[in-house]
mmCIF file of C-alpha atoms in Angstrom:
data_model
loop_
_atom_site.group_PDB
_atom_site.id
_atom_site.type_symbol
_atom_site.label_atom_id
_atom_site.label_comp_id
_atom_site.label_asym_id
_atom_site.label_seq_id
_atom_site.Cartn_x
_atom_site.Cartn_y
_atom_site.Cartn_z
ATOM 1 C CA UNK O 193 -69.699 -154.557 -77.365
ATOM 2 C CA UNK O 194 -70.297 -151.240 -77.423
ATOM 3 C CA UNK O 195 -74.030 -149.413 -77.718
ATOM 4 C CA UNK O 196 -73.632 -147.393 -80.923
ATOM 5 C CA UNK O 197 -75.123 -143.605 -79.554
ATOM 6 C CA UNK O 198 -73.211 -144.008 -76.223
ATOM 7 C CA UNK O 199 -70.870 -141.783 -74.834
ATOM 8 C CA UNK O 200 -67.760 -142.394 -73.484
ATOM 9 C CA UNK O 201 -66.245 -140.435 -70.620
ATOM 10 C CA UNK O 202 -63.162 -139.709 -72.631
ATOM 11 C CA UNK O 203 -65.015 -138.271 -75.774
ATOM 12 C CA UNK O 204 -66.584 -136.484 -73.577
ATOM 13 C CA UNK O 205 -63.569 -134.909 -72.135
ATOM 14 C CA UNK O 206 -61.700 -134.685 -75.213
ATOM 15 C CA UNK O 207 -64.013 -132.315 -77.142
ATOM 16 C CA UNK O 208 -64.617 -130.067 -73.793
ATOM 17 C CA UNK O 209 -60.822 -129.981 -74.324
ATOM 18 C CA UNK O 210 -61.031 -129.037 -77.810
ATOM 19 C CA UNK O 211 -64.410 -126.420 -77.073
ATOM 20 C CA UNK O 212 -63.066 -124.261 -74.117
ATOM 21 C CA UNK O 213 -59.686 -122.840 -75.490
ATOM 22 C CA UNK O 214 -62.303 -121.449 -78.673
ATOM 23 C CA UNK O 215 -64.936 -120.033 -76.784
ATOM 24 C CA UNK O 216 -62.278 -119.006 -73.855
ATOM 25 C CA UNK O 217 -62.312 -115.394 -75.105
ATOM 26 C CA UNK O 218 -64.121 -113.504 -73.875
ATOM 27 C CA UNK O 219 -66.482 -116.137 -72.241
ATOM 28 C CA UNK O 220 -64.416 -117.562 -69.778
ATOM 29 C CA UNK O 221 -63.643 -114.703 -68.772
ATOM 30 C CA UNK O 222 -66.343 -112.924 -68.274
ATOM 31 C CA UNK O 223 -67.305 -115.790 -66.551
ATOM 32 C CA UNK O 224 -64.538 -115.162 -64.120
ATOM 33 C CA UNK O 225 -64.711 -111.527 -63.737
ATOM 34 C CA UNK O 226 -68.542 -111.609 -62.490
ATOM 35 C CA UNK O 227 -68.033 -114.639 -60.377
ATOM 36 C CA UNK O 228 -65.057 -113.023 -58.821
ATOM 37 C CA UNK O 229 -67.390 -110.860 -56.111
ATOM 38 C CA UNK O 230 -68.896 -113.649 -55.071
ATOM 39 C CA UNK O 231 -65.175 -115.361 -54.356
ATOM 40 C CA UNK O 232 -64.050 -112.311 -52.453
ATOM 41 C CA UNK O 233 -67.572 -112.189 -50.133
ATOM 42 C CA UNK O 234 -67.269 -115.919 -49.443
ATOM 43 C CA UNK O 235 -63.173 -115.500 -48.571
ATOM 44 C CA UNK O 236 -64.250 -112.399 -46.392
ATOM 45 C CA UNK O 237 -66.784 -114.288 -44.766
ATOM 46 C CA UNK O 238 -64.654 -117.411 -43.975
ATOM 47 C CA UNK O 239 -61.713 -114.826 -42.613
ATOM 48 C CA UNK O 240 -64.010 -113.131 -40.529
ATOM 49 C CA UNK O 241 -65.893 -116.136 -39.227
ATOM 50 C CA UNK O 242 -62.186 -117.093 -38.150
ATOM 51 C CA UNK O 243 -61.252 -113.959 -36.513
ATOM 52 C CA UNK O 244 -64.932 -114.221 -34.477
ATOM 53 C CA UNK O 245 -64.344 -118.081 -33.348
ATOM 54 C CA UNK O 246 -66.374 -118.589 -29.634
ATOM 55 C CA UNK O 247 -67.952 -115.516 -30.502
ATOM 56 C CA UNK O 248 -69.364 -115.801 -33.686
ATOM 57 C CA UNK O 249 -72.767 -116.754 -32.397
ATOM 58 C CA UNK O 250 -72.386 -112.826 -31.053
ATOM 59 C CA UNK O 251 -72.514 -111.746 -34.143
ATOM 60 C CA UNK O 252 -75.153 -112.918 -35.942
ATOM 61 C CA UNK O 253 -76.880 -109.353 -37.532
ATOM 62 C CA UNK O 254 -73.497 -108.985 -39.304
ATOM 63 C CA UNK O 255 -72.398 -112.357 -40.128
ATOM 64 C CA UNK O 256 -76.416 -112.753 -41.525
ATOM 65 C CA UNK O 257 -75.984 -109.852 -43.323
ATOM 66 C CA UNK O 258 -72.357 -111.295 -44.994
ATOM 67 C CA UNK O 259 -74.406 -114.118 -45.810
ATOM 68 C CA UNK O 260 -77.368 -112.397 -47.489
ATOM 69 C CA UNK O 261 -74.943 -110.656 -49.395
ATOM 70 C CA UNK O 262 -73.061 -114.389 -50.347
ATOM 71 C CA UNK O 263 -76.316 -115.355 -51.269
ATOM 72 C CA UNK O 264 -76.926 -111.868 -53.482
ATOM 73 C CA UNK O 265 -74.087 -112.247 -55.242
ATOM 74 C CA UNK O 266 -74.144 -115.844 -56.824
ATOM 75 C CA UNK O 267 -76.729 -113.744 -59.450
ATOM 76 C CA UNK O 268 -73.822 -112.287 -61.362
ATOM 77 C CA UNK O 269 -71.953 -115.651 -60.540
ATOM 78 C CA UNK O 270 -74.571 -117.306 -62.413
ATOM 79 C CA UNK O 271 -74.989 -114.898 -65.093
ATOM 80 C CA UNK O 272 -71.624 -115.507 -66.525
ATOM 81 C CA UNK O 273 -71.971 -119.169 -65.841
ATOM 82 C CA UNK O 274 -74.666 -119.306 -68.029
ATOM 83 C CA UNK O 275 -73.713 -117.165 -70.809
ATOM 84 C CA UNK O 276 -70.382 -119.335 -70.776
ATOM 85 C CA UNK O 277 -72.130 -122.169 -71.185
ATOM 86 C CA UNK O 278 -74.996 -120.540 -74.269
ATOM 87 C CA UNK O 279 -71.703 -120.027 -75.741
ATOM 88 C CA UNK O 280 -70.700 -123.310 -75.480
ATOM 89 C CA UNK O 281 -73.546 -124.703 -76.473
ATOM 90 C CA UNK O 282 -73.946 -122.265 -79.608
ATOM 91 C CA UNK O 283 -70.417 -123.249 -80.641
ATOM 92 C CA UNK O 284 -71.482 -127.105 -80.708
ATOM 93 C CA UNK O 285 -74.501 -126.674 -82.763
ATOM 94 C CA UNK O 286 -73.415 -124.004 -85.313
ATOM 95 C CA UNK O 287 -69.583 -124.461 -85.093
ATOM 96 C CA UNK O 288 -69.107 -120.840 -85.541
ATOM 97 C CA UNK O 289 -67.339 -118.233 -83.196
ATOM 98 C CA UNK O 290 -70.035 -117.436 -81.121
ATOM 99 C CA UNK O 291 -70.593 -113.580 -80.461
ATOM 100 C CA UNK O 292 -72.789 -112.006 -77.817
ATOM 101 C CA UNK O 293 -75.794 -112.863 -79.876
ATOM 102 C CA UNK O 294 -74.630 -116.429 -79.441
ATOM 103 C CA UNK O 295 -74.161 -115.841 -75.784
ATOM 104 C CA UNK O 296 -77.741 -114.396 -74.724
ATOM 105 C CA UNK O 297 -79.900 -116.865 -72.645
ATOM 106 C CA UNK O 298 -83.427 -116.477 -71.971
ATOM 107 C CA UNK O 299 -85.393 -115.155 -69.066
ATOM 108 C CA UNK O 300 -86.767 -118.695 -68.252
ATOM 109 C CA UNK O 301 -83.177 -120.530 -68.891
ATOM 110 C CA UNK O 302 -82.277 -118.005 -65.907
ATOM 111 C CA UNK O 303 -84.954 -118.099 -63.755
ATOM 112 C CA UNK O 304 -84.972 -122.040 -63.506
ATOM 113 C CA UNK O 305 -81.049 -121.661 -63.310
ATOM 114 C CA UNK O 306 -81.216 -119.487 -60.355
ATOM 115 C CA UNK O 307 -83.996 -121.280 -58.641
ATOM 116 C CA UNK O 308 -82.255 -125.137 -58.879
ATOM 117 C CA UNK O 309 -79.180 -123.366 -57.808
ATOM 118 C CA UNK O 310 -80.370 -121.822 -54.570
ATOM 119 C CA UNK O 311 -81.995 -125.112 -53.625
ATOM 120 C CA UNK O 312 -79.339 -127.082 -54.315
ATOM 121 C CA UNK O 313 -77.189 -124.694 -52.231
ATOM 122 C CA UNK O 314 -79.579 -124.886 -49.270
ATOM 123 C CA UNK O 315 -79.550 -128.983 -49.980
ATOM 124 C CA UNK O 316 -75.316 -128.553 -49.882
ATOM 125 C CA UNK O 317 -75.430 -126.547 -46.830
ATOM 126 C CA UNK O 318 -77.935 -129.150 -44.822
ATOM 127 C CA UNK O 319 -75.321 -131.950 -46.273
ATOM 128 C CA UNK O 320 -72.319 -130.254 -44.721
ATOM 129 C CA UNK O 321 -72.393 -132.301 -41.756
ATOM 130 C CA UNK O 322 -71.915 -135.634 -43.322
ATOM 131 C CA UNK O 323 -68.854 -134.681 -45.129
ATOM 132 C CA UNK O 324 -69.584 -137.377 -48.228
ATOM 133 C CA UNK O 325 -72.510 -135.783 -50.007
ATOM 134 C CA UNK O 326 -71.602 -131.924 -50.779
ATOM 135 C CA UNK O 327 -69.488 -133.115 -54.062
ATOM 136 C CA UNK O 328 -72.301 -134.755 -55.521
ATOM 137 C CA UNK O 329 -74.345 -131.430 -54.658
ATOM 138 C CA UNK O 330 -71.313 -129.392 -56.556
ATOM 139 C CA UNK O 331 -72.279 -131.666 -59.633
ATOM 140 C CA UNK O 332 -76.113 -131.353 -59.060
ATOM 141 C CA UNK O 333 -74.896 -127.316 -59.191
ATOM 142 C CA UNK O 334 -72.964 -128.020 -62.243
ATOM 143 C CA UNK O 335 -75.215 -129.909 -63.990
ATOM 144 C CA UNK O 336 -78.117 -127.178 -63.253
ATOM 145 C CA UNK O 337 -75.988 -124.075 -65.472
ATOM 146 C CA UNK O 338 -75.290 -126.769 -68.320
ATOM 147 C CA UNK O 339 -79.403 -127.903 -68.739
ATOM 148 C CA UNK O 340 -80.668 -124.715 -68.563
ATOM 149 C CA UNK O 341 -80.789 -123.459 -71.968
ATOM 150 C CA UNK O 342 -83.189 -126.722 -72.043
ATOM 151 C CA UNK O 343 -86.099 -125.019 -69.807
ATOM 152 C CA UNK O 344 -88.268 -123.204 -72.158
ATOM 153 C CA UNK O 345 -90.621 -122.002 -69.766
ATOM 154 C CA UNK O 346 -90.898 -121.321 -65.732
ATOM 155 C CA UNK O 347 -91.281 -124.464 -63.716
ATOM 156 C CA UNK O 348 -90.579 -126.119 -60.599
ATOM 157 C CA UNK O 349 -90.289 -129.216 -61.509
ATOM 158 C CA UNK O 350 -89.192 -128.979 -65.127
ATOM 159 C CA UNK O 351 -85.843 -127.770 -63.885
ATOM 160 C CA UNK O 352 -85.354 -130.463 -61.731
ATOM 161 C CA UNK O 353 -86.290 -133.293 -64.183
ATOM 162 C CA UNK O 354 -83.318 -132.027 -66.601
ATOM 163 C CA UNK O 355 -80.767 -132.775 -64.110
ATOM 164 C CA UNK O 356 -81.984 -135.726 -63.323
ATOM 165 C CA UNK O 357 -82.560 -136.648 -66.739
ATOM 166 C CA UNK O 358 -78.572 -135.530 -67.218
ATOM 167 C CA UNK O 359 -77.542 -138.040 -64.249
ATOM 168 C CA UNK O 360 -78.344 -140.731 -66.117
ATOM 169 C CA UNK O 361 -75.364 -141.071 -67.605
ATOM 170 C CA UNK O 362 -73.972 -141.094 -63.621
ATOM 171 C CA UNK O 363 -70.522 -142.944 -64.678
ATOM 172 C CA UNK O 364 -70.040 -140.056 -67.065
ATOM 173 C CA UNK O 365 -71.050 -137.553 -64.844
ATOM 174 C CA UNK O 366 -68.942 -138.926 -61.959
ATOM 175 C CA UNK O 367 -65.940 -139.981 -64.526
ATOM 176 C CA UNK O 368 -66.116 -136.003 -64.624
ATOM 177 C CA UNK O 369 -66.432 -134.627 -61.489
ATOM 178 C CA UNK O 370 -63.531 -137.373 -60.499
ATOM 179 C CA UNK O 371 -60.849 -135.747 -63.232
ATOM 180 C CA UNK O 372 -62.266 -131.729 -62.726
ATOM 181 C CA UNK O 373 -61.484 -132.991 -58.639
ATOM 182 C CA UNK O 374 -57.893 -134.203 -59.717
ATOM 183 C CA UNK O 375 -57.255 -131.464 -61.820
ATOM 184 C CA UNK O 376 -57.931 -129.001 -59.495
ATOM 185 C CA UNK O 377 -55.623 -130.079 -57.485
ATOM 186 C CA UNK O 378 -52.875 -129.749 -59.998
ATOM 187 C CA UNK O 379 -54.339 -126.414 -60.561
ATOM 188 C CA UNK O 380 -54.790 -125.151 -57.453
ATOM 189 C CA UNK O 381 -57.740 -122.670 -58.687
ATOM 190 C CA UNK O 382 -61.374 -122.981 -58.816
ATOM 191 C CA UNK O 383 -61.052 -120.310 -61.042
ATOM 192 C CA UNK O 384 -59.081 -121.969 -63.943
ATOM 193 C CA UNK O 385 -61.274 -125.660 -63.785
ATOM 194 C CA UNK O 386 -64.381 -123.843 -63.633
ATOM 195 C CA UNK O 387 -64.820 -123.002 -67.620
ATOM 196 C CA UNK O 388 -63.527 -127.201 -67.976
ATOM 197 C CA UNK O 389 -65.638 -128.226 -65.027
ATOM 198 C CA UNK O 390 -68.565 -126.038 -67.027
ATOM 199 C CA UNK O 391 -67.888 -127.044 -70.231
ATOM 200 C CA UNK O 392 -67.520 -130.729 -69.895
ATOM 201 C CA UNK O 393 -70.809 -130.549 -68.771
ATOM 202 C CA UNK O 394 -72.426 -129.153 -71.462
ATOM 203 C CA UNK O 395 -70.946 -131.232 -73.712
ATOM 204 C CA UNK O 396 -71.876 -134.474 -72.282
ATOM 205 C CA UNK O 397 -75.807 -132.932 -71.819
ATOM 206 C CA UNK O 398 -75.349 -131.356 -75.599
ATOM 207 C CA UNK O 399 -74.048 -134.606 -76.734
ATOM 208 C CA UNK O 400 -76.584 -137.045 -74.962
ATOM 209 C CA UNK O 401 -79.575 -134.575 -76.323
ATOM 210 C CA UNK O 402 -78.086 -134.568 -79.888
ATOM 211 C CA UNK O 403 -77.491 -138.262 -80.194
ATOM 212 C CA UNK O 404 -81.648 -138.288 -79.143
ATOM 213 C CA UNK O 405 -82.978 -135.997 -81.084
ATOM 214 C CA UNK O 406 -80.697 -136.488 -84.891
ATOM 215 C CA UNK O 407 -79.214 -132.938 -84.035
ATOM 216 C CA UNK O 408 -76.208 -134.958 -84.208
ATOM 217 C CA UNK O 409 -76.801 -136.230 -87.849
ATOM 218 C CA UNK O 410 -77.425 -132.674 -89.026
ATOM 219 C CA UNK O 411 -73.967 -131.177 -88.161
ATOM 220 C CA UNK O 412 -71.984 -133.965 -89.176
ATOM 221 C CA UNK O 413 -74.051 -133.475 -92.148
ATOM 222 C CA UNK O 414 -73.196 -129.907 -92.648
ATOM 223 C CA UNK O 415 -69.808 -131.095 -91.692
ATOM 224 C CA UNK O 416 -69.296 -133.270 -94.472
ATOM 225 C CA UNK O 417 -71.084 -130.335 -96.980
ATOM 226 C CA UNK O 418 -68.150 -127.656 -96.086
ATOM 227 C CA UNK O 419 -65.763 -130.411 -96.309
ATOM 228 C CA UNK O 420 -66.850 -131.082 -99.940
ATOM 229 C CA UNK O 421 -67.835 -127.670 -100.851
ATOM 230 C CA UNK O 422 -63.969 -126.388 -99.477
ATOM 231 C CA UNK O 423 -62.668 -129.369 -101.709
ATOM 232 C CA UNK H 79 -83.625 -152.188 -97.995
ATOM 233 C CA UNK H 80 -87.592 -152.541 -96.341
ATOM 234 C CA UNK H 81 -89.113 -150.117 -97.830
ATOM 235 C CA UNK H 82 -90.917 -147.913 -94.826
ATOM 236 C CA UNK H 83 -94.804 -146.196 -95.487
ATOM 237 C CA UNK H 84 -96.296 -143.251 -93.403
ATOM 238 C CA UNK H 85 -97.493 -143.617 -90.423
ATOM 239 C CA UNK H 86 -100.233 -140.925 -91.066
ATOM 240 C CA UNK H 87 -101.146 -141.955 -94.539
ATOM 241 C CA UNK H 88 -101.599 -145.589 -95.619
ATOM 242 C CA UNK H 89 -99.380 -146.771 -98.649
ATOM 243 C CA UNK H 90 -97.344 -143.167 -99.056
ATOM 244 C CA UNK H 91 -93.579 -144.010 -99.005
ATOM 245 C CA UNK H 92 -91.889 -142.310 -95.957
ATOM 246 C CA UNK H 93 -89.393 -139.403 -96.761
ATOM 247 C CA UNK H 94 -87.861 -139.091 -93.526
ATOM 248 C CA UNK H 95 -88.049 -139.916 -89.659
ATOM 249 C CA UNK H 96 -89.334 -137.494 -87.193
ATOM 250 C CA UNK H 97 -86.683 -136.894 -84.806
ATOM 251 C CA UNK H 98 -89.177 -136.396 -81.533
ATOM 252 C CA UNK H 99 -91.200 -139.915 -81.922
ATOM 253 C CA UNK H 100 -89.196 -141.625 -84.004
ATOM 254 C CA UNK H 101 -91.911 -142.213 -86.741
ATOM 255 C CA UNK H 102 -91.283 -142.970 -90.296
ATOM 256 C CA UNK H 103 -93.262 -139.940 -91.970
ATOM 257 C CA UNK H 104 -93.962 -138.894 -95.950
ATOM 258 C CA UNK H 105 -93.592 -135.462 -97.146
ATOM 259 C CA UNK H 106 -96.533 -133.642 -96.547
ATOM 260 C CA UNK H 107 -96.070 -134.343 -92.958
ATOM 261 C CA UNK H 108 -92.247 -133.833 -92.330
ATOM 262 C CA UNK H 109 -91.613 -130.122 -91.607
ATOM 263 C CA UNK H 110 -88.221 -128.931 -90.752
ATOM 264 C CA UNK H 111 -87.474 -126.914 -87.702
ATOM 265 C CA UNK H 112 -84.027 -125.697 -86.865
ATOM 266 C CA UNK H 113 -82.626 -128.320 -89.423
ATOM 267 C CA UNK H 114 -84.569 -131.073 -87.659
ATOM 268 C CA UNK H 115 -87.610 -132.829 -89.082
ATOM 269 C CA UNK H 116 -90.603 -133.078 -87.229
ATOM 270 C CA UNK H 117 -94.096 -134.873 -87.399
ATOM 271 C CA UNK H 118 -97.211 -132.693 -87.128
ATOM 272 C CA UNK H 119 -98.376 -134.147 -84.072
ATOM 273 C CA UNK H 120 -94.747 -133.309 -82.278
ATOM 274 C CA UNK H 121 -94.249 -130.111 -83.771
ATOM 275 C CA UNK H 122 -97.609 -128.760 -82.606
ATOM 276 C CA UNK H 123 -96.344 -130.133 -79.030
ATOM 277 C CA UNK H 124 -93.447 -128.326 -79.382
ATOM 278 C CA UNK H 125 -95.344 -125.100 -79.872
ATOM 279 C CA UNK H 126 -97.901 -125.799 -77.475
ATOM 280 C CA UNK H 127 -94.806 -125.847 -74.804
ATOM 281 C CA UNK H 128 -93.704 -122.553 -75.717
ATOM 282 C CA UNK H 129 -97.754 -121.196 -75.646
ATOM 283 C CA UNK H 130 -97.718 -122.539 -72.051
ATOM 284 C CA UNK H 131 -94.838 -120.398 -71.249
ATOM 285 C CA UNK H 132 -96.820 -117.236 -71.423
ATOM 286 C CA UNK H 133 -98.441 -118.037 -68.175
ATOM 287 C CA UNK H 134 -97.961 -116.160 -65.452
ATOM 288 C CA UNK H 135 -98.337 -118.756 -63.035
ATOM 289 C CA UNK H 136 -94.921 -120.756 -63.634
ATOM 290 C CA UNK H 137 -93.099 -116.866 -62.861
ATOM 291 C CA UNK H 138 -95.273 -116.111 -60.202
ATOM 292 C CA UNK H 139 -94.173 -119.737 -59.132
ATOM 293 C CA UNK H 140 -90.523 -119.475 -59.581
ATOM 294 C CA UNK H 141 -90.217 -115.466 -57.931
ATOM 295 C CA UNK H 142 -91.986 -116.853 -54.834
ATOM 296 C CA UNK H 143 -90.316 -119.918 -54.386
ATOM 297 C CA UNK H 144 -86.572 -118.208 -55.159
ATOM 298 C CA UNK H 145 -87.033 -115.318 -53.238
ATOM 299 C CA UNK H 146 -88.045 -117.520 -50.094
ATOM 300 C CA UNK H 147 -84.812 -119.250 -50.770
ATOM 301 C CA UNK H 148 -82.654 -116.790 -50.892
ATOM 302 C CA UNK H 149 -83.741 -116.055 -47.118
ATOM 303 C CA UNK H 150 -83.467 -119.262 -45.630
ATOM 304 C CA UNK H 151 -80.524 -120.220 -47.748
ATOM 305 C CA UNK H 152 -78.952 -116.857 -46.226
ATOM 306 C CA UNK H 153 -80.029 -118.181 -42.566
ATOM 307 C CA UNK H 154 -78.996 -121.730 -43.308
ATOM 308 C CA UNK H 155 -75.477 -120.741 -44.661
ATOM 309 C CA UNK H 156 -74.802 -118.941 -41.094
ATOM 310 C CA UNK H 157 -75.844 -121.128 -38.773
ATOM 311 C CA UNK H 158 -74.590 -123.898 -41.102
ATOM 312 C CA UNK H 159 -70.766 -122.031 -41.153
ATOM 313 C CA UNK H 160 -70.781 -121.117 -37.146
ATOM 314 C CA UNK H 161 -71.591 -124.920 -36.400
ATOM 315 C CA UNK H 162 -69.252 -126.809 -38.617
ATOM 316 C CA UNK H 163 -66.647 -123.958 -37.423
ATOM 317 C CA UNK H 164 -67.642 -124.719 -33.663
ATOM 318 C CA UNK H 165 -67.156 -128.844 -34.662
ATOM 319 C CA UNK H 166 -63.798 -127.764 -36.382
ATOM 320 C CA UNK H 167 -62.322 -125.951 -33.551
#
């Protein structure tokens, strides 16, 4: 039988479905536009790593310098990550349009953002060579945007302890990374399964915090009000 | 039904549950935050967590430890990239 409070990959995936075509515009694309340096620096660096082959150890003042500037520009990235998913998160708890008040994230939210993201990049790069672990550091990058609206203050370890207190729900977590993986494919664009990918995520850590903390209760309370005020 | 008393006062009739500890609590000590009720004991946790996030220390903390990894993550990524482009060729 079924826990009652437990989620279900599919309800999961069903109301990210429903969320990201309403808080699309202009969130997702924001989120787009200032992650799109940071997709241009990392295909320049690729094509000119290429074009270097043997002799790329040669030149490693300029390639260092292409990767300083990779490194540089995940800040935007991660700015519009994160106001795409405040949006997404204000939608869920006040079901209203949410405008660039609704949007704004706070100085700690993006500190601890940008801190679990660089070390889980440096933890992704040191993985490379085994070929299995980077996806599960994509989801540990993932999962760092959609929990950090949660830190309230600076930390080290606070950070940390929300994604790992999100991977508890692993099957969910993985269910998602697994379909985001397949559609991609079908896609073709990191662009376009990035605001899903994003999204999914914050409803499954929204959803999971909710059902712990009776936030849940309160909007399908306020649900059932404007239903029978409307009526 | 069972009828539920206060945790904090003996023999008062609960009005609601605090949503933080899960503790049957009467009115006096239910106060609503953000549509949520809350128990004295967990609301003044919940403010002493945002007190604690005047102090400099956690910033201090989190500039150090981000700026140091945006350099190594910048020397990592390089030598990372020519090696796995040296194994792929």
């Amino acid at each position: 039988m079924k826990r009652a409070g437990t989620l279900t990959l599919s309800e999961v995936l069903d109301d990210a479905f429903h969320l990201v075509p309403q808080v699309a515009a202009p969130w997702a694309g924001w989120m787009a536009l200032l992650g799109l340096p940071l997709r241009f620096m990392q295909a320049h660096y690729i094509a000119e790593l290429q074009e270097l082959g043997t002799q790329a150890r040669e030149y490693g003042i300029y390639l260092g310098g292409l990767a300083l500037a990779w490194m540089l520009l995940i800040v935007p990235a991660l700015v519009g990550r994160l106001m795409f998913v405040r949006a997404c998160e204000t939608r869920m708890s006040t079901l209203a349009a949410p405008g660039f008040k609704g949007a704004r994230f706070t100085a700690a939210a993006f500190f601890c953002a940008l801190y679990t993201t660089l070390l889980i990049e440096s933890a992704f790069w040191l993985s490379c060579i085994t070929w299995v672990l980077p996806p599960f550091f994509i989801l540990l990058a993932g999962l760092s945007v959609a929990t950090a609206s949660l830190n309230e203050r600076p930390s080290l370890t606070g950070p940390i302890a929300k994604i790992f207190d999100a991977l508890r729900q692993g099957r969910i977590v993985f269910g998602l990374l697994f379909v985001i993986f397949v559609y991609m494919i079908y896609a073709g664009s990191i662009l376009l399964c990035e605001p899903f990918w994003l999204g999914a995520l914050s409803v499954q850590v929204h959803k999971a915090r909710a059902r712990r903390s009776g936030d849940d209760l309160r909007l399908w309370f306020e649900r059932v009000t404007s239903v029978a005020e409307g009526a | 039904m069972r009828v539920r008393f206060c945790v904090h006062h003996e023999g008062r009739n609960a009005h609601a549950l605090c949503m933080s500890c899960r503790q049957p609590i009467c009115q006096e000590c239910t106060t609503e935050w953000d549509g949520i009720n809350y128990c004295v004991t967990c609301l003044g946790r919940k403010r002493a967590a945002k007190r604690s996030g005047r102090s400099p220390f956690g910033w201090l903390a989190l500039l150090i430890v981000a700026t140091l990894l945006f350099m190594i993550n910048a020397r990592l990524l390089l030598h990372m990239s020519v090696f796995m482009a040296e194994v792929l060729r």
